[in-house]
Each structure stands twice: as structure tokens, then as C-alpha cells.
N, CA, C and O of each residue as an XYZ file, in Angstrom:
508
protein
N     -31.409    -15.001     36.258
C     -31.670    -14.591     37.697
C     -32.071    -15.978     38.465
O     -32.898    -16.768     38.009
N     -31.414    -16.151     39.616
C     -31.651    -17.380     40.431
C     -32.997    -17.297     41.017
O     -33.475    -16.245     41.442
N     -33.634    -18.510     41.029
C     -34.931    -18.619     41.678
C     -34.829    -19.952     42.534
O     -35.316    -21.025     42.179
N     -34.117    -19.731     43.729
C     -33.958    -20.905     44.566
C     -34.600    -20.511     45.994
O     -34.300    -19.429     46.497
N     -35.381    -21.294     46.567
C     -35.867    -20.930     47.889
C     -35.505    -22.100     48.828
O     -35.144    -23.200     48.410
N     -35.635    -21.759     50.183
C     -35.291    -22.690     51.235
C     -36.407    -22.783     52.153
O     -36.916    -21.740     52.562
N     -36.899    -24.042     52.569
C     -38.008    -24.214     53.532
C     -37.472    -25.046     54.693
O     -36.544    -25.834     54.505
N     -38.019    -24.892     55.848
C     -37.518    -25.642     57.044
C     -38.608    -25.646     58.008
O     -39.558    -24.866     57.928
N     -38.465    -26.573     58.971
C     -39.507    -26.755     60.027
C     -39.052    -26.443     61.317
O     -37.988    -25.843     61.473
N     -39.849    -26.839     62.377
C     -39.498    -26.453     63.776
C     -38.254    -27.242     64.222
O     -37.562    -26.789     65.133
N     -37.962    -28.320     63.662
C     -36.716    -28.988     64.057
C     -35.501    -28.157     63.730
O     -34.560    -28.142     64.524
N     -35.464    -27.460     62.603
C     -34.350    -26.662     62.193
C     -34.343    -25.368     62.975
O     -33.284    -24.879     63.369
N     -35.576    -24.784     63.211
C     -35.625    -23.631     64.069
C     -35.038    -23.823     65.486
O     -34.362    -22.956     66.040
N     -35.343    -25.012     66.030
C     -34.869    -25.322     67.387
C     -33.369    -25.434     67.399
O     -32.713    -24.933     68.311
N     -32.805    -26.099     66.374
C     -31.406    -26.269     66.202
C     -30.673    -24.972     66.056
O     -29.614    -24.802     66.660
N     -31.193    -24.038     65.274
C     -30.673    -22.767     64.951
C     -30.713    -21.941     66.263
O     -29.729    -21.284     66.601
N     -31.805    -21.972     66.975
C     -31.951    -21.138     68.189
C     -30.787    -21.708     69.183
O     -30.059    -20.896     69.753
N     -30.640    -22.922     69.358
C     -29.740    -23.479     70.259
C     -28.284    -23.148     69.858
O     -27.446    -22.860     70.713
N     -28.004    -23.194     68.544
C     -26.687    -22.931     68.056
C     -26.300    -21.413     68.177
O     -25.166    -21.038     68.474
N     -27.284    -20.637     67.934
C     -27.057    -19.104     68.131
C     -26.768    -18.729     69.502
O     -25.965    -17.829     69.747
N     -27.411    -19.406     70.454
C     -27.177    -19.132     71.881
C     -25.794    -19.668     72.267
O     -25.111    -19.054     73.087
N     -25.394    -20.731     71.728
C     -24.076    -21.336     72.019
C     -22.941    -20.722     71.360
O     -21.922    -20.480     72.007
N     -23.041    -20.422     70.003
C     -21.949    -19.923     69.241
C     -22.005    -18.575     68.703
O     -21.061    -18.150     68.036
N     -23.152    -17.786     68.964
C     -23.239    -16.497     68.491
C     -23.729    -16.493     67.048
O     -24.519    -17.350     66.651
N     -23.264    -15.534     66.274
C     -23.691    -15.360     64.835
C     -23.228    -16.552     64.062
O     -22.069    -16.956     64.161
N     -24.135    -17.131     63.278
C     -23.694    -18.264     62.415
C     -24.161    -18.095     61.035
O     -25.010    -17.251     60.747
N     -23.614    -18.894     60.163
C     -24.050    -18.942     58.712
C     -24.121    -20.367     58.236
O     -23.540    -21.297     58.795
N     -24.903    -20.477     57.120
C     -24.992    -21.828     56.566
C     -24.361    -21.720     55.161
O     -24.568    -20.727     54.464
N     -23.573    -22.771     54.741
C     -22.877    -22.895     53.541
C     -23.191    -24.177     52.874
O     -23.145    -25.251     53.473
N     -23.532    -24.045     51.540
C     -23.731    -25.305     50.726
C     -22.723    -25.233     49.603
O     -22.752    -24.271     48.835
N     -21.917    -26.108     49.478
C     -20.939    -26.039     48.343
C     -20.419    -27.413     48.021
O     -20.913    -28.416     48.535
N     -19.416    -27.456     47.165
C     -18.862    -28.751     46.727
C     -17.775    -29.193     47.775
O     -18.011    -30.155     48.506
N     -16.659    -28.547     47.852
C     -15.659    -28.782     48.841
C     -15.413    -30.346     49.066
O     -15.486    -31.150     48.137
N     -15.145    -30.669     50.255
C     -14.922    -32.123     50.497
C     -16.201    -32.802     50.940
O     -16.170    -34.010     51.171
N     -17.260    -32.151     51.067
C     -18.484    -32.647     51.563
C     -19.568    -32.824     50.612
O     -19.490    -32.236     49.533
N     -20.579    -33.567     50.877
C     -21.655    -33.810     49.975
C     -22.372    -32.505     49.785
O     -22.512    -31.756     50.752
N     -22.870    -32.162     48.513
C     -23.650    -30.998     48.226
C     -25.044    -31.100     48.768
O     -25.897    -30.276     48.437
N     -25.313    -32.137     49.633
C     -26.687    -32.237     50.287
C     -26.561    -32.138     51.769
O     -27.493    -32.440     52.515
N     -25.318    -31.683     52.224
C     -25.138    -31.450     53.647
C     -24.608    -30.047     53.852
O     -23.408    -29.789     53.766
N     -25.585    -29.105     54.139
C     -25.155    -27.725     54.419
C     -24.264    -27.710     55.681
O     -24.511    -28.434     56.645
N     -23.261    -26.893     55.640
C     -22.325    -26.678     56.722
C     -22.709    -25.525     57.525
O     -23.118    -24.514     56.955
N     -22.616    -25.580     58.813
C     -22.932    -24.433     59.669
C     -21.642    -24.017     60.397
O     -20.973    -24.848     61.010
N     -21.304    -22.721     60.320
C     -20.046    -22.168     60.817
C     -20.439    -20.952     61.674
O     -21.521    -20.394     61.490
N     -19.579    -20.545     62.593
C     -19.606    -19.312     63.162
C     -19.323    -18.278     62.020
O     -18.444    -18.468     61.179
N     -20.120    -17.180     62.045
C     -19.909    -16.193     60.905
C     -18.524    -15.723     60.801
O     -18.047    -15.411     59.710
N     -17.840    -15.658     61.933
C     -16.481    -15.083     61.903
C     -15.472    -16.112     61.499
O     -14.301    -15.750     61.382
N     -15.795    -17.329     61.278
C     -14.931    -18.385     60.869
C     -14.887    -18.795     59.357
O     -14.095    -19.624     58.908
N     -15.855    -18.099     58.600
C     -15.896    -18.332     57.193
C     -16.028    -17.093     56.394
O     -16.926    -16.286     56.633
N     -15.097    -16.908     55.386
C     -15.216    -15.724     54.676
C     -15.965    -16.118     53.323
O     -15.504    -16.934     52.525
N     -17.129    -15.467     53.166
C     -18.083    -15.713     52.073
C     -17.452    -14.895     50.873
O     -17.370    -13.667     50.869
N     -17.025    -15.710     49.874
C     -16.467    -15.053     48.696
C     -17.375    -14.790     47.621
O     -18.547    -15.138     47.760
N     -16.982    -14.197     46.513
C     -17.914    -13.811     45.440
C     -18.381    -15.099     44.647
O     -19.247    -14.990     43.779
N     -17.820    -16.286     44.939
C     -18.307    -17.472     44.366
C     -19.553    -18.098     45.111
O     -20.019    -19.183     44.763
N     -20.028    -17.410     46.079
C     -21.207    -17.864     46.901
C     -22.317    -16.788     46.638
O     -22.003    -15.622     46.398
N     -23.611    -17.201     46.686
C     -24.716    -16.327     46.631
C     -25.643    -16.616     47.883
O     -25.780    -17.763     48.307
N     -26.194    -15.660     48.384
C     -27.274    -15.837     49.490
C     -28.521    -16.124     48.802
O     -28.994    -15.335     47.984
N     -29.125    -17.347     49.141
C     -30.437    -17.722     48.485
C     -31.587    -17.595     49.528
O     -32.734    -17.901     49.203
N     -31.318    -17.188     50.664
C     -32.333    -16.978     51.747
C     -31.836    -16.981     53.113
O     -30.630    -17.062     53.345
N     -32.713    -16.897     54.024
C     -32.377    -16.808     55.470
C     -33.131    -17.995     56.102
O     -34.292    -18.243     55.776
N     -32.472    -18.706     56.986
C     -33.106    -19.749     57.744
C     -33.237    -19.352     59.193
O     -32.288    -19.458     59.970
N     -34.471    -18.873     59.566
C     -34.771    -18.358     60.802
C     -33.678    -17.237     61.172
O     -33.092    -17.176     62.253
N     -33.514    -16.406     60.141
C     -32.515    -15.217     60.358
C     -31.102    -15.502     60.081
O     -30.293    -14.575     60.121
N     -30.710    -16.763     59.788
C     -29.384    -17.103     59.445
C     -29.134    -17.111     57.944
O     -29.864    -17.812     57.243
N     -28.200    -16.416     57.415
C     -27.950    -16.395     56.009
C     -27.651    -17.776     55.453
O     -26.899    -18.526     56.075
N     -28.180    -18.124     54.366
C     -27.898    -19.449     53.704
C     -27.337    -19.089     52.348
O     -27.971    -18.481     51.485
N     -25.975    -19.557     52.222
C     -25.191    -19.294     50.988
C     -25.050    -20.602     50.247
O     -24.887    -21.660     50.854
N     -25.115    -20.522     48.924
C     -24.768    -21.623     48.075
C     -23.666    -21.267     47.071
O     -23.702    -20.170     46.514
N     -22.713    -22.126     46.823
C     -21.697    -21.859     45.753
C     -22.501    -21.539     44.462
O     -23.485    -22.187     44.107
N     -22.006    -20.517     43.824
C     -22.761    -20.068     42.685
C     -23.136    -21.159     41.579
O     -24.259    -21.292     41.093
N     -22.019    -21.909     41.268
C     -22.325    -22.841     40.117
C     -23.337    -23.969     40.630
O     -24.156    -24.469     39.859
N     -23.240    -24.333     41.942
C     -24.252    -25.232     42.484
C     -25.666    -24.583     42.542
O     -26.645    -25.252     42.210
N     -25.784    -23.396     42.923
C     -27.009    -22.593     43.013
C     -27.654    -22.621     41.635
O     -28.872    -22.770     41.536
N     -26.819    -22.472     40.499
C     -27.375    -22.450     39.155
C     -27.939    -23.782     38.913
O     -28.996    -23.815     38.282
N     -27.398    -24.929     39.319
C     -27.963    -26.183     39.012
C     -29.216    -26.414     39.878
O     -30.063    -27.241     39.539
N     -29.324    -25.696     40.966
C     -30.579    -25.902     41.822
C     -31.650    -24.834     41.474
O     -32.666    -24.740     42.163
N     -31.425    -24.032     40.408
C     -32.289    -22.926     40.024
C     -33.691    -23.621     39.754
O     -33.798    -24.629     39.056
N     -34.764    -22.978     40.379
C     -36.011    -23.421     40.182
C     -36.563    -24.384     41.227
O     -37.766    -24.635     41.299
N     -35.663    -24.905     42.018
C     -35.981    -25.901     43.034
C     -36.268    -25.200     44.371
O     -35.713    -24.145     44.680
N     -37.165    -25.837     45.154
C     -37.388    -25.465     46.577
C     -36.556    -26.538     47.382
O     -36.802    -27.742     47.309
N     -35.571    -26.008     48.139
C     -34.667    -26.755     48.958
C     -35.349    -26.896     50.373
O     -35.880    -25.931     50.922
N     -35.305    -28.112     50.911
C     -35.909    -28.406     52.257
C     -34.794    -28.783     53.176
O     -33.892    -29.535     52.807
N     -34.856    -28.254     54.394
C     -33.853    -28.593     55.401
C     -34.445    -29.386     56.457
O     -35.587    -29.100     56.815
N     -33.789    -30.397     57.035
C     -34.270    -31.226     58.134
C     -33.081    -31.617     58.985
O     -31.947    -31.635     58.507
N     -33.320    -31.911     60.166
C     -32.340    -32.243     61.186
C     -32.373    -33.825     61.363
O     -33.442    -34.370     61.636
N     -31.296    -34.503     61.220
C     -31.243    -35.888     61.456
C     -30.079    -36.239     62.427
O     -29.014    -35.622     62.399
N     -30.337    -37.271     63.297
C     -29.314    -37.696     64.247
C     -28.143    -38.205     63.389
O     -28.315    -38.570     62.226
N     -27.014    -38.216     63.965
C     -25.792    -38.797     63.432
C     -26.046    -40.264     63.292
O     -26.655    -40.839     64.193
N     -25.642    -40.901     62.266
C     -25.837    -42.214     61.879
C     -25.245    -43.213     62.983
O     -24.035    -43.434     63.039
N     -26.138    -43.788     63.833
C     -25.618    -44.691     64.812
C     -24.664    -44.223     65.825
O     -23.970    -45.016     66.461
N     -24.615    -42.956     65.986
C     -23.530    -42.344     66.871
C     -22.199    -42.356     66.374
O     -21.239    -42.152     67.117
N     -22.081    -42.596     65.096
C     -20.763    -42.633     64.469
C     -20.200    -41.335     64.476
O     -20.947    -40.360     64.398
N     -18.886    -41.194     64.565
C     -18.222    -39.910     64.510
C     -18.181    -39.344     63.081
O     -17.794    -40.020     62.128
N     -18.603    -38.053     62.976
C     -18.660    -37.444     61.651
C     -17.506    -36.549     61.651
O     -17.241    -35.841     62.622
N     -16.811    -36.568     60.573
C     -15.539    -35.742     60.442
C     -15.762    -34.435     59.831
O     -14.823    -33.830     59.314
N     -17.052    -33.920     59.861
C     -17.335    -32.614     59.291
C     -16.844    -31.527     60.242
O     -16.722    -31.731     61.450
N     -16.559    -30.332     59.634
C     -16.278    -29.123     60.388
C     -17.466    -28.340     60.752
O     -17.357    -27.274     61.360
N     -18.637    -28.851     60.388
C     -19.867    -28.151     60.645
C     -20.257    -28.206     62.166
O     -20.047    -29.218     62.835
N     -20.759    -27.220     62.615
C     -21.051    -27.126     64.131
C     -22.203    -27.940     64.518
O     -22.316    -28.257     65.702
N     -23.120    -28.335     63.608
C     -24.196    -29.257     63.991
C     -23.739    -30.552     64.487
O     -24.403    -31.123     65.352
N     -22.628    -31.092     64.006
C     -22.028    -32.236     64.391
C     -21.816    -32.312     65.907
O     -22.089    -33.316     66.564
N     -21.298    -31.151     66.429
C     -21.067    -30.993     67.832
C     -22.304    -31.096     68.732
O     -22.237    -31.267     69.949
N     -23.464    -30.976     68.014
C     -24.812    -31.216     68.763
C     -25.236    -32.574     68.527
O     -26.281    -32.918     69.079
N     -24.581    -33.464     67.763
C     -24.932    -34.812     67.665
C     -25.949    -35.029     66.574
O     -26.596    -36.075     66.528
N     -26.109    -34.012     65.651
C     -27.034    -34.160     64.517
C     -26.370    -33.604     63.218
O     -25.282    -33.029     63.242
N     -27.062    -33.801     62.138
C     -26.623    -33.278     60.880
C     -27.804    -32.655     60.215
O     -28.937    -33.135     60.195
N     -27.391    -31.456     59.636
C     -28.518    -30.717     58.818
C     -28.486    -31.376     57.431
O     -27.398    -31.496     56.868
N     -29.643    -31.822     56.831
C     -29.676    -32.507     55.559
C     -30.549    -31.727     54.660
O     -31.538    -31.133     55.091
N     -30.186    -31.718     53.374
C     -30.912    -31.005     52.300
C     -31.772    -31.941     51.544
O     -31.317    -33.042     51.232
N     -32.923    -31.615     51.237
C     -33.899    -32.320     50.371
C     -34.421    -31.511     49.276
O     -33.961    -30.376     49.152
N     -35.260    -31.896     48.510
C     -35.830    -31.125     47.394
C     -37.332    -31.417     47.371
O     -37.787    -32.545     47.178
N     -38.051    -30.350     47.576
C     -39.529    -30.529     47.769
C     -40.275    -30.526     46.413
O     -41.112    -31.387     46.142
N     -39.945    -29.547     45.594
C     -40.682    -29.367     44.352
C     -39.839    -28.555     43.385
O     -38.790    -28.025     43.754
N     -40.298    -28.462     42.163
C     -39.587    -27.637     41.287
C     -40.499    -26.565     40.780
O     -41.599    -26.861     40.315
N     -40.066    -25.291     40.856
C     -40.846    -24.161     40.384
C     -40.587    -23.995     38.879
O     -39.461    -24.096     38.392
N     -41.710    -23.733     38.166
C     -41.586    -23.609     36.709
C     -42.088    -22.232     36.352
O     -43.219    -21.856     36.661
N     -41.208    -21.479     35.685
C     -41.526    -20.166     35.216
C     -41.548    -20.219     33.574
O     -40.607    -20.699     32.943
N     -42.597    -19.733     33.013
C     -42.805    -19.734     31.579
C     -42.810    -18.327     31.104
O     -43.192    -17.354     31.754
N     -42.320    -18.332     29.838
C     -42.283    -16.997     29.196
C     -43.713    -16.655     28.805
O     -44.494    -17.580     28.586
N     -44.112    -15.387     28.703
C     -45.392    -14.875     28.362
C     -45.856    -15.659     27.096
O     -45.115    -15.855     26.132
N     -47.107    -16.077     27.179
C     -47.658    -16.683     26.011
C     -47.496    -18.194     25.983
O     -48.164    -18.843     25.178
N     -46.700    -18.755     26.763
C     -46.559    -20.169     26.891
C     -47.326    -20.734     28.026
O     -47.579    -20.069     29.031
N     -47.717    -22.039     27.852
C     -48.424    -22.670     28.921
C     -47.899    -24.160     29.081
O     -47.251    -24.695     28.182
N     -48.189    -24.758     30.188
C     -47.770    -26.152     30.461
C     -48.723    -26.740     31.364
O     -49.134    -26.188     32.385
N     -49.099    -28.006     30.904
C     -50.011    -28.748     31.794
C     -49.185    -29.694     32.674
O     -48.436    -30.499     32.119
N     -49.268    -29.652     33.949
C     -48.575    -30.432     34.881
C     -49.496    -31.543     35.361
O     -50.695    -31.325     35.533
N     -48.957    -32.706     35.574
C     -49.915    -33.892     36.148
C     -50.291    -33.434     37.574
O     -49.600    -32.720     38.300
N     -51.459    -33.944     37.846
C     -52.038    -33.754     39.261
C     -51.654    -34.818     40.176
O     -52.044    -34.798     41.343
């Protein structure tokens, strides 16, 4: 069973709010494709067919966040963090993601790892 969670701050909430107003229903996709697996893509919900090779791992301010299944398995146990960053020096980004049209990129980080232990086992973590 997958144990992946997504956290985000006010910068992401503001971007999502603006994009929903501008584009309607949107979704977030994280996969391998031609792009870095640390750059979630944002699409109009009607422009991307979510296949069985993707799993929804959470909602980002109401927007579904899907990860390619084999990538989600490699992130199993991790807390994924999202943040908004300006495009690098105003350079043109060749992404199909809608956030580029807003002059920013949504970036993925890793906050912490969740550890689940079987009954009877224990682990001391450094403080």
C-alpha cells in the first residue's frame, strides 16, 4: 500500500486559485515523460487522460495530484513538498505545464521520510 503525502504552502494555494479561475478544472501530474520527475505538470483536467499507470496520492487545495505508479512506489514513505519558483532568469521554459504561462514553475521537494514498522519492531531515530 502506498504511503505518499503532499504538503504545500500559501504560495501554491495562490497559484492554484489563480489557475482555477483562469483555466477551470485542473490536475497535477508527476511522471517520467520528457520532464524531470521533480517538476509536477499542471494541465486542464480535460486535456490529460489519467490512465491506470497513475495513482492519486492526494489533493492540492482541492486539485487531484497524480503520480506515475512506478514513480509513486519509489517515493513510498516520503512527504512530498510543493513550492512555487519563478522561471530561471525569465528564460523560456518549453514545458506544456500551465504554470509556465504564469511565469513560474511548481517544484517538488522532499520534507521527511515516514517510517512504518511491523508490530514488535522498534527503531531509534537521531534527534
